[in-house]
Amino acid sequence: MAVAELTPSYTKIHLHSSELSFLSTRLFNQRQCAFRPLPKTQHARISCSVAPNQVQVPIPVQTEDPKSKADCYGVFCLTYDLKAEEETRSWKKLINIAVSGAAGMISNHLLFKIASGEVFGPDQPIALKLLGSEKSFQALEGVAMELEDSLFPLLREVSIGIDPYEVFQDVEWALLIGAKPRGPGLERADLLDINGNIFAEQGKALNAVASRNVKVIVVGNPCNTNALICLKNAPNIPAKNFHALTRLDENRAKCQLALKAGVFYDKVSNMTIWGNHSTTQVPDFLNARINGLPVKDVIKDHKWLEEEFTVKVQKRGGVLIQKWGRSSAASTSVSIVDAIRSLVTPTPEGDWFSSGVYTNGNPYGIAEDIVFSMPCRSKGDGDYELVKDVMFDAFLRKKISKSEAELLAEKRCVAHLTGEGVAVCDLPDDTMLPGEM
Ligand SMILES: NC(=O)c1ccc[n+]([C@@H]2O[C@H](COP(=O)([O-])OP(=O)(O)OC[C@H]3O[C@@H](n4cnc5c(N)ncnc54)[C@H](O)[C@@H]3O)[C@@H](O)[C@H]2O)c1
């Protein structure tokens, strides 16, 4: 008979049905415990909060290190009757959303937007599965405590963990934000390798345990190549379901065009970011529109468009870091919200949005088998189609080729992580992430 030492934190114990009644009665009688049978399994989830060194309870099962498992957190371990509430309120079926890097700066904004209903709608109950690193586990508990204290009516479950195989179980959305930032002295090739390993592991975990139609948005940089690594390690999930976030770049480009044209930014549409989320990205002013007119008809200063606008968008992140002393967490989280909403709501007639997606079958002649930001439209079902009727000129083609070459070089550099043999790193040295100067 094993003895489980209950700690002041929350402990998850797996039990077989024969052990359930014994344990639940005993624990509930002794102290504050939440007990929840897990649907369609012979397991239950029990979480107890007890004082340190309190009585040891004999438990006829093995226990697990709480930090190695995704665990329901605090108040979110208590039972609720969503089914009854669905009947009275017409709420939708609960969706499972995983967020990695959940204790980081971007997540600190994003999680509260998701939990509030701003992203998936006011009738959509949410389960948040938070993935952190070992180092950030305590901070993850802090995040979960803040979510508890926010009393969001739609937020029905929160679990925290550091094992992607646990955290990604059955998730329908995976927002992969956690990554190592590029610090001083860290080569871009080293960053590709360090973060690539994270995304290879997370791809494998998604492949093993996530919903077969999970939608994945990769934010952690270098996000295009991380998304490629992730999808290559998840062969049972459609490659089309993987996105690299370039929506912040799109939003920045819209803002700059609006400023130059002297209009509010809601008048700017059809904005494409082509290519890599790096300083080679291409904000497309040839196809974008202002008040429904081609940008070049509204902004006559074409030299500004070609020289200043493009660079301004490419380097916006770096300038912001210089001012703030940290990267753009709030506007990035807004752009993640935009990216998700663009997939779950129909794209307005005639418009489109940018996302870094898998290039196979693209109609633009861009190299296949990379993740490249391109113009997309959605019917609001989580899926998307590439926009066919876009124009190219020599300027746009040349810029796109540079970003394409960079992504092909990044791909060669991570061949060991995509199952394509020996890596060869011949990265162009004049390109950087947008946040780097
Ligand atoms: N695509 C974009 O538009 C865009 C914009 C801004 C930032 N980013 C990128 O997003 C990432 C996160 O930015 P941030 O400001 O939130 O950083 P942050 O350093 O504040 O947070 C990152 C968090 O991830 C955690 N983490 C590290 N490795 C992990 C792993 N293997 N699994 C789970 N969690 C892990 C860290 O412990 C940390 O808590 C960075 O890579 C940044 O470059 C992308």
Coordinates of C-alpha atoms and ligand atoms in Angstrom, one line a residue:
M1 CA 0.0 0.0 0.0
A2 CA 1.6 3.3 -1.1
V3 CA 1.5 6.4 1.1
A4 CA 0.8 9.7 -0.6
E5 CA 2.1 12.7 1.1
L6 CA -0.2 15.5 0.3
T7 CA 1.5 18.8 -0.2
P8 CA 0.1 22.3 0.2
S9 CA -0.2 22.5 -3.5
Y10 CA -2.6 20.5 -5.6
T11 CA -1.9 16.8 -6.2
K12 CA -3.3 14.7 -9.0
I13 CA -3.8 11.0 -8.3
H14 CA -5.0 8.4 -10.8
L15 CA -7.3 5.7 -9.3
H16 CA -9.1 2.7 -10.6
S17 CA -12.8 2.5 -10.0
S18 CA -12.5 -0.1 -7.2
E19 CA -10.5 2.5 -5.3
L20 CA -12.7 5.4 -5.9
S21 CA -15.3 5.1 -3.2
F22 CA -12.9 4.3 -0.5
L23 CA -10.7 7.2 -1.3
S24 CA -13.2 9.9 -2.1
T25 CA -15.2 9.3 1.1
R26 CA -12.1 9.3 3.2
L27 CA -10.5 12.3 1.8
F28 CA -13.6 14.4 1.6
N29 CA -14.3 13.6 5.3
Q30 CA -10.9 14.7 6.3
R31 CA -10.3 17.9 4.5
Q32 CA -11.0 20.0 1.5
C33 CA -10.8 17.9 -1.6
A34 CA -12.3 18.1 -5.0
F35 CA -13.2 14.9 -6.6
R36 CA -14.1 14.5 -10.3
P37 CA -14.5 11.2 -12.3
L38 CA -12.9 11.6 -15.7
P39 CA -15.4 10.9 -18.4
K40 CA -15.1 7.7 -20.4
T41 CA -12.2 6.4 -18.2
Q42 CA -11.8 4.5 -15.0
H43 CA -9.9 7.4 -13.5
A44 CA -10.9 10.3 -11.4
R45 CA -9.2 13.6 -10.6
I46 CA -8.8 14.5 -6.9
S47 CA -7.3 17.7 -5.8
C48 CA -6.8 18.5 -2.1
S49 CA -5.5 21.5 -0.3
V50 CA -3.9 20.6 3.0
A51 CA -1.4 22.1 5.5
P52 CA 2.2 21.0 5.3
N53 CA 3.0 17.8 7.2
Q54 CA -0.6 17.1 7.8
V55 CA -1.7 13.5 8.3
Q56 CA -0.4 11.0 5.8
V57 CA -3.2 9.2 4.1
P58 CA -2.8 5.5 3.1
I59 CA -3.6 5.3 -0.5
P60 CA -3.5 2.1 -2.5
V61 CA -2.1 3.7 -5.7
Q62 CA 1.1 5.2 -6.9
T63 CA 1.3 9.0 -6.9
E64 CA 2.9 11.3 -9.3
D65 CA 5.1 14.3 -9.0
P66 CA 2.6 17.2 -9.4
K67 CA 5.0 19.1 -11.5
S68 CA 5.3 16.4 -14.1
K69 CA 1.6 16.3 -14.9
A70 CA -0.9 18.7 -16.2
D71 CA -3.2 19.2 -13.3
C72 CA -6.5 21.0 -12.8
Y73 CA -5.8 24.1 -10.8
G74 CA -7.5 25.2 -7.6
V75 CA -11.1 26.3 -8.0
F76 CA -11.1 24.7 -11.5
C77 CA -11.0 21.3 -9.9
L78 CA -14.4 21.7 -8.5
T79 CA -17.3 20.1 -10.4
Y80 CA -19.8 22.1 -12.5
D81 CA -22.7 21.0 -14.5
L82 CA -22.0 22.4 -17.9
K83 CA -24.5 20.2 -19.6
A84 CA -27.4 21.7 -17.5
E85 CA -26.1 25.2 -18.2
E86 CA -25.8 24.4 -21.9
E87 CA -29.5 23.5 -21.9
T88 CA -30.6 26.7 -20.2
R89 CA -28.2 29.1 -21.8
S90 CA -27.5 27.5 -25.2
W91 CA -23.8 27.5 -24.5
K92 CA -21.6 25.6 -27.0
K93 CA -19.7 22.5 -26.1
L94 CA -16.5 23.2 -24.0
I95 CA -13.4 23.6 -26.1
N96 CA -9.9 22.7 -25.0
I97 CA -7.2 25.3 -25.6
A98 CA -3.5 24.8 -24.9
V99 CA -1.2 27.7 -24.4
S100 CA 2.5 27.2 -24.1
G101 CA 4.8 29.7 -22.5
A102 CA 1.7 30.5 -20.4
A103 CA 3.8 32.2 -17.7
G104 CA 5.3 34.6 -20.3
M105 CA 4.6 38.2 -21.2
I106 CA 2.4 37.5 -24.2
S107 CA 0.3 34.9 -22.4
N108 CA -0.2 37.3 -19.5
H109 CA -2.4 39.4 -21.9
L110 CA -3.7 36.6 -24.1
L111 CA -5.1 34.2 -21.4
F112 CA -7.4 36.9 -20.0
K113 CA -8.7 37.8 -23.4
I114 CA -9.5 34.1 -24.2
A115 CA -11.1 33.5 -20.7
S116 CA -13.3 36.6 -21.1
G117 CA -15.0 35.3 -24.2
E118 CA -13.4 38.0 -26.4
V119 CA -11.8 35.4 -28.7
F120 CA -14.3 32.5 -29.1
G121 CA -17.5 34.3 -28.3
P122 CA -19.7 34.9 -25.3
D123 CA -21.4 31.5 -25.6
Q124 CA -18.3 29.4 -25.7
P125 CA -17.1 27.7 -22.4
I126 CA -13.4 27.3 -22.3
A127 CA -10.8 24.9 -20.8
L128 CA -7.3 26.3 -20.6
K129 CA -4.4 24.0 -20.6
L130 CA -1.3 25.9 -19.6
L131 CA 2.2 24.6 -20.6
G132 CA 5.2 26.0 -18.9
S133 CA 8.9 25.2 -18.5
E134 CA 10.2 23.6 -15.4
K135 CA 11.7 27.0 -14.4
S136 CA 8.4 28.8 -14.8
F137 CA 6.2 26.4 -12.9
Q138 CA 5.7 28.6 -9.9
A139 CA 4.9 31.5 -12.2
L140 CA 2.4 29.3 -13.9
E141 CA 0.7 28.7 -10.6
G142 CA 0.6 32.5 -10.2
V143 CA -1.1 32.8 -13.6
A144 CA -3.7 30.2 -12.6
M145 CA -4.4 32.0 -9.3
E146 CA -5.0 35.2 -11.2
L147 CA -7.4 33.4 -13.6
E148 CA -9.2 32.0 -10.5
D149 CA -9.6 35.4 -9.0
S150 CA -11.0 36.8 -12.3
L151 CA -14.2 34.8 -11.9
F152 CA -14.7 34.4 -15.6
P153 CA -18.1 32.7 -16.2
L154 CA -16.9 31.0 -19.4
L155 CA -13.7 29.6 -17.9
R156 CA -14.5 26.1 -16.8
E157 CA -11.2 24.3 -16.5
V158 CA -7.6 25.4 -16.0
S159 CA -4.8 22.9 -15.8
I160 CA -1.1 23.5 -15.6
G161 CA 1.8 21.3 -16.4
I162 CA 5.3 21.0 -18.0
D163 CA 4.7 17.8 -20.0
P164 CA 3.3 18.6 -23.5
Y165 CA 2.0 15.0 -23.7
E166 CA -0.2 15.7 -20.7
V167 CA -1.1 19.3 -21.5
F168 CA -2.0 18.7 -25.1
Q169 CA -4.5 15.9 -24.4
D170 CA -7.5 16.4 -26.7
V171 CA -6.8 20.1 -27.3
E172 CA -8.6 21.7 -30.3
W173 CA -6.4 24.8 -30.3
A174 CA -2.7 24.9 -29.5
L175 CA -1.2 28.4 -29.1
L176 CA 2.5 27.7 -29.0
I177 CA 4.2 30.8 -27.6
G178 CA 6.9 29.5 -25.2
A179 CA 10.4 29.7 -26.6
K180 CA 13.8 30.9 -25.7
P181 CA 14.4 34.5 -26.6
R182 CA 17.6 35.3 -28.6
G183 CA 20.0 36.8 -26.1
P184 CA 23.3 38.5 -26.6
G185 CA 25.9 36.2 -28.2
L186 CA 23.3 33.6 -29.3
E187 CA 23.7 32.9 -33.0
R188 CA 20.6 32.6 -35.1
A189 CA 21.5 29.1 -36.0
D190 CA 21.8 28.2 -32.3
L191 CA 18.4 29.7 -31.7
L192 CA 16.9 27.7 -34.5
D193 CA 18.3 24.6 -32.9
I194 CA 17.3 25.3 -29.3
N195 CA 13.8 26.4 -30.2
G196 CA 13.5 23.9 -33.0
N197 CA 13.9 21.1 -30.5
I198 CA 11.1 22.5 -28.4
F199 CA 8.8 22.6 -31.4
A200 CA 9.8 19.1 -32.6
E201 CA 8.9 17.7 -29.2
Q202 CA 5.6 19.7 -29.1
G203 CA 4.8 18.5 -32.6
K204 CA 5.3 14.9 -31.5
A205 CA 3.1 15.5 -28.5
L206 CA 0.3 17.1 -30.5
N207 CA 0.5 14.1 -32.9
A208 CA 0.1 11.7 -30.1
V209 CA -2.6 13.2 -28.0
A210 CA -4.3 16.3 -29.5
S211 CA -7.6 16.4 -31.3
R212 CA -7.0 15.1 -34.9
N213 CA -8.2 18.5 -36.2
V214 CA -6.3 20.7 -33.8
K215 CA -5.5 24.2 -35.1
V216 CA -1.9 25.2 -34.1
I217 CA -0.7 28.8 -34.1
V218 CA 3.1 29.1 -33.6
V219 CA 4.2 32.4 -32.0
G220 CA 7.6 31.5 -30.5
N221 CA 10.4 32.6 -32.8
P222 CA 11.6 31.9 -35.4
C223 CA 7.9 31.1 -35.8
N224 CA 7.8 30.1 -39.5
T225 CA 10.5 27.5 -39.2
N226 CA 9.3 26.4 -35.8
A227 CA 5.8 25.8 -37.4
L228 CA 7.5 23.8 -40.1
I229 CA 9.3 21.7 -37.6
C230 CA 6.2 21.2 -35.6
L231 CA 4.1 20.1 -38.5
K232 CA 6.8 17.7 -39.7
N233 CA 6.7 16.0 -36.3
A234 CA 3.0 15.7 -36.4
P235 CA 2.3 13.7 -39.5
N236 CA -1.2 12.6 -38.4
I237 CA -2.4 16.2 -38.2
P238 CA -3.1 18.0 -41.5
A239 CA -0.2 20.3 -42.3
K240 CA -2.8 22.9 -43.3
N241 CA -3.7 23.2 -39.6
F242 CA -0.4 24.9 -38.7
H243 CA 0.1 28.6 -38.7
A244 CA 3.0 30.9 -37.9
L245 CA 1.8 34.2 -36.5
T246 CA 2.4 37.1 -38.9
R247 CA -0.8 39.0 -37.9
L248 CA 1.1 41.5 -35.8
D249 CA 3.1 42.4 -38.9
E250 CA -0.1 42.8 -40.9
N251 CA -1.6 45.1 -38.2
R252 CA 1.6 47.2 -38.1
A253 CA 1.5 47.6 -41.9
K254 CA -2.1 48.7 -41.8
C255 CA -1.4 51.2 -39.2
Q256 CA 1.5 52.7 -41.1
L257 CA -0.5 53.0 -44.3
A258 CA -3.4 54.6 -42.4
L259 CA -1.0 57.2 -40.9
K260 CA 0.5 58.1 -44.3
A261 CA -2.9 58.3 -46.0
G262 CA -4.5 60.3 -43.1
V263 CA -7.3 57.8 -42.6
F264 CA -8.3 55.7 -39.6
Y265 CA -6.9 52.2 -39.8
D266 CA -10.2 50.5 -40.3
K267 CA -10.1 51.9 -43.9
V268 CA -7.1 49.7 -44.8
S269 CA -7.9 46.2 -46.2
N270 CA -6.4 43.4 -48.2
M271 CA -3.1 43.7 -46.4
T272 CA -0.8 40.8 -47.0
I273 CA 2.5 40.1 -45.3
W274 CA 4.5 37.7 -47.5
G275 CA 7.2 35.4 -46.2
N276 CA 9.1 35.1 -43.0
H277 CA 8.3 36.8 -39.7
S278 CA 11.7 38.4 -39.8
T279 CA 13.2 41.5 -41.3
T280 CA 12.8 40.0 -44.8
Q281 CA 9.0 40.0 -44.5
V282 CA 7.2 41.8 -47.3
P283 CA 4.3 44.1 -46.5
D284 CA 2.4 44.2 -49.8
F285 CA 1.3 47.7 -50.8
L286 CA 0.5 46.5 -54.4
N287 CA -2.6 44.6 -53.4
A288 CA -3.6 46.4 -50.2
R289 CA -6.5 48.9 -50.4
I290 CA -7.4 52.1 -48.6
N291 CA -11.1 52.9 -48.7
G292 CA -11.5 50.2 -51.3
L293 CA -8.9 51.9 -53.7
P294 CA -5.4 50.6 -54.5
V295 CA -2.9 52.0 -52.1
K296 CA -0.8 53.5 -54.9
D297 CA -3.8 55.5 -56.0
V298 CA -4.2 57.0 -52.5
I299 CA -0.6 57.3 -51.5
K300 CA 1.2 58.9 -54.4
D301 CA 4.6 59.0 -52.8
H302 CA 5.7 55.6 -54.2
K303 CA 9.3 56.2 -53.1
W304 CA 8.0 56.2 -49.5
L305 CA 6.1 53.0 -50.1
E306 CA 9.1 51.2 -51.5
E307 CA 11.7 52.5 -49.2
E308 CA 10.4 53.8 -45.9
F309 CA 7.1 51.8 -45.5
T310 CA 8.6 48.4 -46.1
V311 CA 11.5 49.0 -43.7
K312 CA 9.3 50.6 -41.1
V313 CA 7.1 47.6 -40.8
Q314 CA 10.1 45.2 -40.9
K315 CA 11.8 47.0 -38.1
R316 CA 8.9 48.1 -36.0
G317 CA 9.4 45.4 -33.4
G318 CA 13.1 46.4 -32.9
V319 CA 12.2 50.1 -32.5
L320 CA 9.5 49.2 -29.9
I321 CA 12.0 47.2 -27.9
Q322 CA 14.4 50.2 -27.8
K323 CA 11.6 52.4 -26.4
W324 CA 10.0 49.9 -24.0
G325 CA 13.0 47.8 -23.0
R326 CA 11.0 44.7 -23.8
S327 CA 9.2 43.2 -26.7
S328 CA 5.6 43.8 -27.8
A329 CA 3.6 41.5 -25.6
A330 CA 0.3 43.4 -25.6
S331 CA 0.0 44.0 -29.3
T332 CA 1.2 40.5 -30.0
S333 CA -1.6 39.1 -27.9
V334 CA -4.1 41.3 -29.7
S335 CA -2.8 39.9 -33.0
I336 CA -3.1 36.3 -31.8
V337 CA -6.8 37.1 -31.0
D338 CA -7.2 38.6 -34.5
A339 CA -5.5 35.5 -36.0
I340 CA -7.9 33.1 -34.2
R341 CA -11.0 35.2 -34.9
S342 CA -10.1 35.3 -38.6
L343 CA -10.3 31.5 -38.6
V344 CA -13.5 31.2 -36.6
T345 CA -15.5 34.0 -38.2
P346 CA -16.1 34.4 -42.0
T347 CA -13.7 36.8 -43.7
P348 CA -15.6 39.9 -44.9
E349 CA -16.5 39.8 -48.6
G350 CA -13.5 40.9 -50.8
D351 CA -11.0 41.1 -47.9
W352 CA -8.4 38.7 -46.6
F353 CA -5.9 38.2 -43.8
S354 CA -2.2 37.1 -43.6
S355 CA -1.0 33.9 -41.9
G356 CA 2.2 31.9 -42.2
V357 CA 0.9 28.6 -43.7
Y358 CA 2.3 25.5 -45.4
T359 CA 3.1 26.3 -49.0
N360 CA 2.2 23.0 -50.7
G361 CA -0.1 23.7 -53.6
N362 CA 0.2 27.5 -53.4
P363 CA -0.8 29.3 -56.6
Y364 CA 2.0 32.0 -56.4
G365 CA 5.0 29.9 -57.4
I366 CA 6.5 30.1 -54.0
A367 CA 8.8 27.1 -53.1
E368 CA 6.8 24.2 -51.7
D369 CA 7.4 22.6 -48.2
I370 CA 8.0 25.7 -46.2
V371 CA 5.8 27.9 -43.9
F372 CA 5.3 31.2 -45.7
S373 CA 3.0 34.1 -44.8
M374 CA 0.4 34.4 -47.6
P375 CA -3.2 35.9 -48.0
C376 CA -5.9 33.7 -46.7
R377 CA -9.7 33.7 -46.5
S378 CA -11.9 31.6 -44.1
K379 CA -15.5 30.6 -44.0
G380 CA -15.2 30.7 -40.2
D381 CA -14.9 27.0 -39.7
G382 CA -11.3 27.1 -38.6
D383 CA -10.1 26.3 -42.0
Y384 CA -8.8 28.7 -44.8
E385 CA -8.2 29.0 -48.5
L386 CA -5.4 30.9 -50.2
V387 CA -6.5 34.0 -52.1
K388 CA -6.1 33.4 -55.9
D389 CA -6.5 36.8 -57.4
V390 CA -3.5 38.8 -56.3
M391 CA -1.1 40.8 -58.5
F392 CA 2.7 40.7 -58.6
D393 CA 5.2 43.2 -60.0
A394 CA 9.0 43.0 -60.2
F395 CA 9.4 44.9 -56.9
L396 CA 7.1 42.5 -55.0
R397 CA 8.6 39.4 -56.6
K398 CA 12.1 40.4 -55.7
K399 CA 11.3 41.1 -52.1
I400 CA 9.3 37.8 -51.8
S401 CA 12.3 35.9 -53.3
K402 CA 14.6 37.2 -50.5
S403 CA 12.3 36.0 -47.8
E404 CA 11.8 32.7 -49.6
A405 CA 15.6 32.2 -49.8
E406 CA 15.9 33.0 -46.1
L407 CA 13.2 30.4 -45.2
L408 CA 14.8 27.8 -47.4
A409 CA 18.1 28.4 -45.7
E410 CA 16.4 28.1 -42.3
K411 CA 14.8 24.8 -43.4
R412 CA 18.3 23.4 -44.4
C413 CA 19.5 24.5 -41.0
V414 CA 16.9 22.4 -39.2
A415 CA 16.9 19.3 -41.4
H416 CA 17.9 17.2 -38.4
L417 CA 14.6 18.2 -36.7
T418 CA 12.3 17.7 -39.7
G419 CA 13.5 14.2 -40.5
E420 CA 15.3 15.4 -43.7
G421 CA 18.9 14.4 -43.0
V422 CA 21.9 16.4 -42.0
A423 CA 21.5 20.1 -41.2
V424 CA 23.5 22.6 -43.2
C425 CA 23.4 26.1 -41.8
D426 CA 24.2 28.8 -44.4
L427 CA 21.9 31.5 -43.1
P428 CA 22.1 34.9 -44.7
D429 CA 23.6 37.1 -42.0
D430 CA 21.7 40.3 -42.8
T431 CA 18.3 39.1 -41.7
M432 CA 16.9 39.0 -38.2
L433 CA 13.7 38.6 -36.2
P434 CA 11.6 41.8 -36.3
G435 CA 12.4 42.3 -32.6
E436 CA 16.2 42.4 -33.3
M437 CA 18.1 45.5 -34.3
Ligands
LIG1 N1 5.3 35.9 -34.1 C1 5.2 37.1 -33.5 O1 4.6 38.0 -34.1 C2 5.9 37.3 -32.2 C3 5.8 38.6 -31.6 C4 6.4 38.8 -30.4 C5 7.1 37.8 -29.7 N2 7.2 36.6 -30.4 C6 7.9 35.4 -29.8 O2 7.1 34.8 -28.8 C7 7.9 34.2 -27.8 C8 7.4 34.4 -26.4 O3 7.5 35.8 -26.2 P1 7.2 36.4 -24.7 O4 7.4 37.8 -24.7 O5 5.9 35.8 -24.1 O6 8.5 35.7 -23.9 P2 8.7 35.4 -22.4 O7 10.1 35.1 -22.2 O8 8.0 36.4 -21.5 O9 7.9 34.0 -22.1 C9 8.2 32.8 -22.7 C10 7.8 31.8 -21.7 O10 8.0 30.5 -22.3 C11 8.4 29.6 -21.3 N3 9.1 28.5 -22.0 C12 10.3 28.4 -22.5 N4 10.5 27.2 -23.0 C13 9.3 26.5 -22.9 C14 8.9 25.2 -23.3 N5 9.7 24.3 -23.9 N6 7.6 24.9 -23.0 C15 6.8 25.8 -22.5 N7 7.1 27.0 -22.1 C16 8.4 27.4 -22.3 C17 9.4 30.4 -20.5 O11 9.6 29.9 -19.2 C18 8.6 31.8 -20.4 O12 7.7 31.7 -19.3 C19 9.3 34.6 -28.1 O13 9.9 33.5 -28.9 C20 9.2 35.8 -29.0 O14 10.3 36.0 -29.9 C21 6.6 36.3 -31.6

